[in-house]
Coordinates of C-alpha atoms in Angstrom, one line a residue:
M1 CA -16.6 2.7 -14.5
A2 CA -13.7 4.1 -16.8
P3 CA -13.2 2.0 -20.2
G4 CA -10.2 0.3 -18.3
S5 CA -7.9 1.1 -15.2
A6 CA -4.5 1.3 -14.4
R7 CA -4.5 -2.9 -15.0
P8 CA -3.4 -3.0 -19.2
N9 CA -0.9 -1.2 -18.5
G10 CA 1.1 -2.0 -21.5
A11 CA 3.0 -4.1 -21.1
A12 CA 2.3 -7.6 -23.7
A13 CA -0.7 -9.7 -22.7
P14 CA 0.1 -12.5 -20.6
G15 CA 0.4 -15.6 -23.0
S16 CA 0.6 -13.5 -26.5
A17 CA 4.1 -14.6 -27.2
D18 CA 3.4 -17.9 -25.1
S19 CA 0.9 -19.4 -27.4
A20 CA 2.6 -17.6 -30.4
G21 CA 5.7 -19.9 -29.7
A22 CA 3.7 -23.1 -28.1
G23 CA 2.4 -22.7 -31.7
S24 CA 4.7 -22.6 -34.2
A25 CA 7.1 -25.6 -32.5
A26 CA 3.9 -27.6 -32.6
A27 CA 3.5 -26.9 -36.1
A28 CA 7.2 -27.5 -36.7
S29 CA 6.8 -30.7 -34.5
R30 CA 4.1 -32.3 -37.0
G31 CA 5.8 -30.5 -40.2
S32 CA 9.2 -32.4 -39.2
A33 CA 7.1 -35.9 -39.8
R34 CA 6.4 -34.5 -43.1
P35 CA 8.0 -36.0 -46.6
N36 CA 8.8 -33.2 -47.6
G37 CA 9.4 -29.5 -47.0
A38 CA 6.6 -28.0 -49.2
A39 CA 5.1 -29.5 -45.7
E40 CA 6.6 -28.1 -43.6
A41 CA 6.1 -25.0 -45.2
G42 CA 2.3 -25.1 -45.7
T43 CA 2.1 -25.7 -42.2
A44 CA 4.6 -22.9 -40.4
A45 CA 2.0 -20.5 -42.8
S46 CA -0.6 -21.9 -41.3
A47 CA 0.1 -21.2 -38.3
E48 CA 1.5 -17.9 -38.6
A49 CA -2.1 -16.9 -39.7
A50 CA -4.2 -18.7 -37.2
A51 CA -1.8 -16.5 -34.8
A52 CA -2.2 -13.6 -36.8
P53 CA -5.7 -12.4 -34.5
D54 CA -4.3 -13.6 -31.6
A55 CA -1.6 -11.4 -31.9
K56 CA -4.4 -8.2 -32.6
K57 CA -6.1 -9.3 -29.5
G58 CA -3.6 -9.2 -27.5
S59 CA -3.1 -6.1 -28.0
K60 CA -2.1 -2.3 -25.6
A61 CA -6.2 -2.2 -24.6
G62 CA -6.0 -5.8 -23.6
R63 CA -10.2 -5.0 -24.7
N64 CA -13.2 -3.8 -26.8
L65 CA -11.6 -0.6 -26.1
P66 CA -15.0 1.0 -28.0
A67 CA -17.6 -1.9 -26.2
A68 CA -15.6 -1.0 -23.2
I69 CA -15.7 2.7 -23.4
G70 CA -19.9 2.9 -23.9
V71 CA -20.4 0.9 -21.4
G72 CA -17.9 2.9 -18.9
L73 CA -20.3 6.1 -20.2
L74 CA -23.4 4.3 -19.9
L75 CA -22.5 3.4 -16.2
G76 CA -21.8 7.0 -16.5
A77 CA -25.0 8.6 -17.0
A78 CA -26.7 6.8 -15.0
I79 CA -24.7 7.1 -12.2
I80 CA -24.3 11.0 -13.1
V81 CA -28.9 11.3 -13.8
S82 CA -30.2 9.9 -9.8
L83 CA -27.5 11.9 -8.3
L84 CA -28.9 14.9 -9.9
T85 CA -32.3 14.2 -9.7
V86 CA -32.6 12.0 -6.2
R87 CA -29.5 11.7 -4.8
F88 CA -30.5 7.8 -2.6
I89 CA -31.2 6.4 -6.4
F90 CA -27.5 5.8 -6.3
I91 CA -27.7 3.8 -3.1
G92 CA -29.6 1.1 -5.4
I93 CA -27.6 1.5 -7.4
I94 CA -24.7 0.4 -5.4
A95 CA -27.4 -2.6 -4.2
V96 CA -27.7 -3.8 -7.4
A97 CA -24.3 -4.1 -7.8
I98 CA -23.2 -5.6 -4.9
A99 CA -26.0 -8.2 -5.5
V100 CA -25.0 -9.1 -8.5
G101 CA -21.0 -9.3 -8.0
T102 CA -22.4 -11.2 -4.9
F103 CA -24.5 -13.7 -7.7
E104 CA -21.1 -13.8 -9.9
F105 CA -18.5 -13.7 -6.7
A106 CA -20.1 -17.1 -5.8
G107 CA -20.8 -18.1 -9.3
V108 CA -17.3 -18.8 -9.8
L109 CA -17.0 -20.4 -6.7
R110 CA -18.8 -23.0 -6.8
R111 CA -18.1 -24.1 -10.8
V112 CA -14.1 -23.7 -10.1
A113 CA -13.0 -24.6 -6.7
D114 CA -16.1 -27.1 -5.3
T115 CA -16.4 -23.7 -2.5
R116 CA -20.2 -22.6 -1.5
I117 CA -20.1 -19.5 -0.4
A118 CA -23.6 -18.7 1.9
V119 CA -25.6 -17.1 -1.3
I120 CA -28.9 -16.9 0.4
P121 CA -27.2 -15.2 3.7
V122 CA -25.0 -13.3 1.9
L123 CA -27.4 -11.5 -0.4
V124 CA -30.1 -10.3 2.3
G125 CA -27.4 -9.0 4.1
G126 CA -25.9 -7.2 2.1
Q127 CA -28.2 -6.0 0.6
A128 CA -29.2 -4.6 4.9
M129 CA -25.7 -3.6 5.2
I130 CA -26.0 -1.4 2.2
W131 CA -30.3 -0.2 3.2
L132 CA -29.3 -0.2 7.8
A133 CA -25.4 1.8 6.8
W134 CA -28.2 5.0 5.1
P135 CA -30.1 5.8 7.8
F136 CA -27.3 4.4 10.6
G137 CA -24.2 4.6 9.7
R138 CA -21.2 1.9 10.6
E139 CA -23.8 0.9 13.3
G140 CA -25.8 0.5 11.4
A141 CA -23.8 -2.1 8.8
L142 CA -21.1 -3.5 11.1
T143 CA -24.2 -4.7 13.1
A144 CA -25.8 -6.0 10.2
F145 CA -22.5 -7.3 9.3
V146 CA -21.9 -9.5 12.5
L147 CA -25.4 -10.7 11.8
T148 CA -24.6 -12.1 8.7
V149 CA -21.9 -14.1 9.4
L150 CA -23.3 -15.7 11.8
A151 CA -26.3 -16.7 9.9
C152 CA -23.6 -18.1 7.2
L153 CA -22.4 -20.2 10.8
L154 CA -26.0 -21.1 10.9
W155 CA -27.1 -22.4 7.1
R156 CA -23.9 -24.4 6.4
L157 CA -24.5 -26.8 8.8
P158 CA -26.8 -28.9 7.3
G159 CA -23.8 -29.3 5.2
G160 CA -21.9 -31.5 7.7
A161 CA -18.5 -31.0 8.2
K162 CA -16.2 -31.8 5.1
G163 CA -15.7 -28.5 3.7
Y164 CA -16.9 -26.2 6.7
L165 CA -14.1 -23.8 7.3
R166 CA -14.0 -23.7 3.7
D167 CA -17.8 -22.1 2.8
I168 CA -17.7 -20.7 6.1
S169 CA -14.4 -18.5 5.4
A170 CA -15.1 -18.0 2.0
S171 CA -18.4 -16.5 3.3
A172 CA -17.6 -14.5 5.0
F173 CA -14.2 -12.7 3.0
A174 CA -17.5 -12.4 0.5
A175 CA -19.7 -10.4 2.6
A176 CA -17.1 -8.1 4.1
Y177 CA -15.4 -7.2 0.2
L178 CA -19.1 -6.9 -1.5
P179 CA -21.2 -5.0 0.7
L180 CA -19.9 -4.8 3.6
F181 CA -16.8 -2.1 1.0
G182 CA -19.7 -1.4 -0.2
A183 CA -21.7 0.6 2.6
F184 CA -19.1 2.6 2.7
A185 CA -19.5 3.6 -0.7
A186 CA -24.0 4.8 0.6
M187 CA -22.3 6.8 3.7
L188 CA -21.0 9.1 1.6
V189 CA -24.4 10.2 0.3
P190 CA -27.3 11.0 3.5
P191 CA -25.0 14.7 4.4
S192 CA -26.3 17.4 2.5
D193 CA -23.7 18.0 0.2
G194 CA -23.8 13.6 -0.3
V195 CA -23.6 14.4 -4.3
G196 CA -19.9 16.4 -3.9
R197 CA -18.8 13.6 -1.8
V198 CA -20.0 11.0 -3.8
L199 CA -18.9 12.9 -6.9
T200 CA -15.4 12.9 -5.1
F201 CA -15.1 9.7 -5.0
L202 CA -15.9 7.7 -8.1
I203 CA -13.4 11.4 -9.8
G204 CA -10.9 10.0 -8.0
V205 CA -10.8 6.5 -8.8
V206 CA -12.4 7.3 -13.1
A207 CA -9.3 9.7 -13.2
S208 CA -6.4 6.9 -11.9
D209 CA -7.5 4.2 -13.3
T210 CA -7.8 7.0 -17.0
G211 CA -4.4 7.8 -16.1
G212 CA -2.5 4.1 -15.8
Y213 CA -4.6 3.7 -18.1
I214 CA -2.8 6.0 -20.4
A215 CA 0.5 6.0 -19.6
G216 CA 0.5 2.2 -19.5
V217 CA -0.5 1.7 -22.5
L218 CA 1.2 5.2 -24.3
G219 CA 4.8 3.7 -22.1
G220 CA 4.5 1.3 -19.6
K221 CA 8.1 -0.5 -19.0
H222 CA 9.2 -1.9 -16.3
P223 CA 6.9 -4.5 -14.7
M224 CA 4.8 -3.5 -11.3
A225 CA 3.8 -6.8 -9.9
P226 CA 4.4 -9.7 -13.2
S227 CA 3.2 -12.5 -11.3
I228 CA 1.0 -10.5 -10.1
S229 CA -1.1 -8.6 -13.6
P230 CA 1.6 -8.2 -16.2
K231 CA -0.5 -6.0 -17.5
K232 CA -0.1 -3.5 -14.2
T233 CA 3.7 -1.6 -14.4
W234 CA 5.4 1.6 -13.5
E235 CA 3.9 3.9 -15.4
G236 CA 1.0 2.8 -15.8
F237 CA 1.5 3.8 -12.0
A238 CA 3.3 7.2 -12.1
G239 CA 0.1 8.4 -14.2
S240 CA -3.1 6.5 -12.3
V241 CA -0.6 9.8 -9.3
V242 CA -1.4 12.3 -11.7
G243 CA -4.7 11.8 -12.8
G244 CA -6.1 10.9 -9.1
V245 CA -3.9 14.4 -7.7
V246 CA -5.1 16.4 -9.2
A247 CA -8.5 15.0 -9.7
G248 CA -8.7 15.3 -6.0
V249 CA -7.5 19.0 -6.1
L250 CA -10.0 19.7 -8.5
T251 CA -13.0 18.3 -6.2
L252 CA -11.8 18.1 -2.8
S253 CA -11.6 22.5 -3.7
L254 CA -14.6 23.0 -5.6
L255 CA -17.4 20.3 -5.0
L256 CA -16.5 20.2 -1.7
D257 CA -14.9 24.1 -0.6
G258 CA -11.2 21.4 0.5
H259 CA -8.2 22.5 0.9
V260 CA -6.0 22.1 -1.8
W261 CA -2.9 19.5 0.5
Q262 CA -6.0 18.6 1.4
G263 CA -6.5 17.1 -2.0
V264 CA -2.8 15.9 -2.8
I265 CA -3.3 13.6 0.0
F266 CA -7.1 11.8 -1.0
G267 CA -5.8 11.6 -4.8
V268 CA -2.3 9.6 -3.5
A269 CA -4.9 8.0 -0.6
I270 CA -7.5 6.5 -4.2
V271 CA -4.9 5.8 -6.4
L272 CA -3.6 3.6 -3.6
T273 CA -6.8 2.3 -2.6
A274 CA -6.9 1.4 -6.4
T275 CA -3.9 0.1 -7.1
L276 CA -4.2 -2.4 -4.9
G277 CA -7.9 -3.4 -4.8
D278 CA -6.7 -4.6 -8.3
L279 CA -4.2 -5.8 -7.5
V280 CA -6.2 -7.7 -4.6
E281 CA -8.7 -9.0 -8.0
S282 CA -6.6 -10.6 -10.5
L283 CA -5.1 -12.2 -7.5
I284 CA -7.9 -13.8 -6.6
K285 CA -8.6 -14.2 -10.0
R286 CA -5.1 -16.2 -10.5
D287 CA -5.9 -18.3 -8.0
L288 CA -9.3 -19.9 -8.3
G289 CA -7.2 -19.6 -13.1
V290 CA -10.8 -17.0 -14.3
K291 CA -9.8 -14.6 -16.8
D292 CA -13.2 -12.6 -15.4
M293 CA -15.3 -12.5 -13.0
G294 CA -18.5 -12.7 -15.4
T295 CA -19.2 -12.0 -18.9
L296 CA -22.4 -9.3 -18.0
L297 CA -20.3 -5.8 -18.8
P298 CA -19.5 -5.9 -22.8
G299 CA -15.4 -5.3 -23.2
H300 CA -15.1 -5.3 -18.1
G301 CA -16.1 -8.9 -17.7
G302 CA -18.2 -9.2 -14.8
I303 CA -19.9 -6.3 -11.7
M304 CA -17.1 -8.0 -9.9
D305 CA -14.6 -6.8 -12.8
R306 CA -15.8 -3.5 -12.3
L307 CA -15.7 -3.1 -8.4
D308 CA -12.7 -3.9 -7.8
S309 CA -10.7 -0.4 -7.6
L310 CA -14.3 0.9 -6.2
L311 CA -14.6 -0.9 -3.4
P312 CA -11.1 -0.2 -0.9
S313 CA -11.3 2.5 -2.5
A314 CA -14.8 3.9 -0.5
V315 CA -13.9 2.7 2.5
V316 CA -11.0 5.5 2.3
S317 CA -12.8 8.1 0.5
W318 CA -15.5 8.0 3.5
L319 CA -12.8 7.7 6.4
L320 CA -10.8 11.2 4.8
L321 CA -14.1 12.6 4.0
S322 CA -15.2 12.7 7.2
A323 CA -11.7 13.5 8.1
F324 CA -11.4 16.5 5.9
V325 CA -15.1 18.4 5.4
P326 CA -17.4 18.7 8.0
L327 CA -20.3 16.3 7.5
G328 CA -24.0 18.8 6.6

């Protein structure tokens, strides 16, 4: 939901220097074959001019920042309005986001990896996980998940043996990663203090992402996982920890009458899971060879590109808040 996250943490955009170098090398090689130095100089100047917009695009922000901020504010406003009016509308927002994310994920796998998720069972089963989590909690979500996996096994049978294990594995992963994790966010809503629980979860993730983004852009120099997410730095991670802990202490204390030490633990846990979710999706996208999972949200990519840090954090939020704050 934040305009950025710990992922733009400060390192230069991957490939910007390499692409500029490659363009210069190509220009030099083309120019060397020409009979005069003027042509060579002209080619080099053209290559430099063509590389200038790319260099500008490869700024530390990494994306269209005004669009990203605008979309983030709109999404945040929709969530806050739902929570402050009829809080169960938030479950509907989760259900829609999970459905769109499932379509995005299935589409990318089909296009670039020739892997076919059992879309209908995962979509129907995913909605069942989320909505059954409302009255029946974990039991409803887990029962729907198991039935979804069984439905995927049956759905794929007519397709034959070729690619069966690959497609079923992808379907089971999609069912767990998207709707099952999302169901834990839905389970934050029903208690009488559900608005406070949801806000504590969301503010923690947003604070982690925003703190990491700011610290990374301003001072990120030491890559955390260069082979997975080159822009993520240790400085950005430190900013995430500060943001997450401050948010955890304030929200647990003010919204849920929790203790300061609980807020510290909650904040650190959210930072770890948000960072893990970011790295996992970065690794998935690198494996598939795509930059974003979709194009629905200007400045952000697809819905799945916004769910990466939220989904695993929803699980940990539900577990910790259930332990720290008695259900009302």
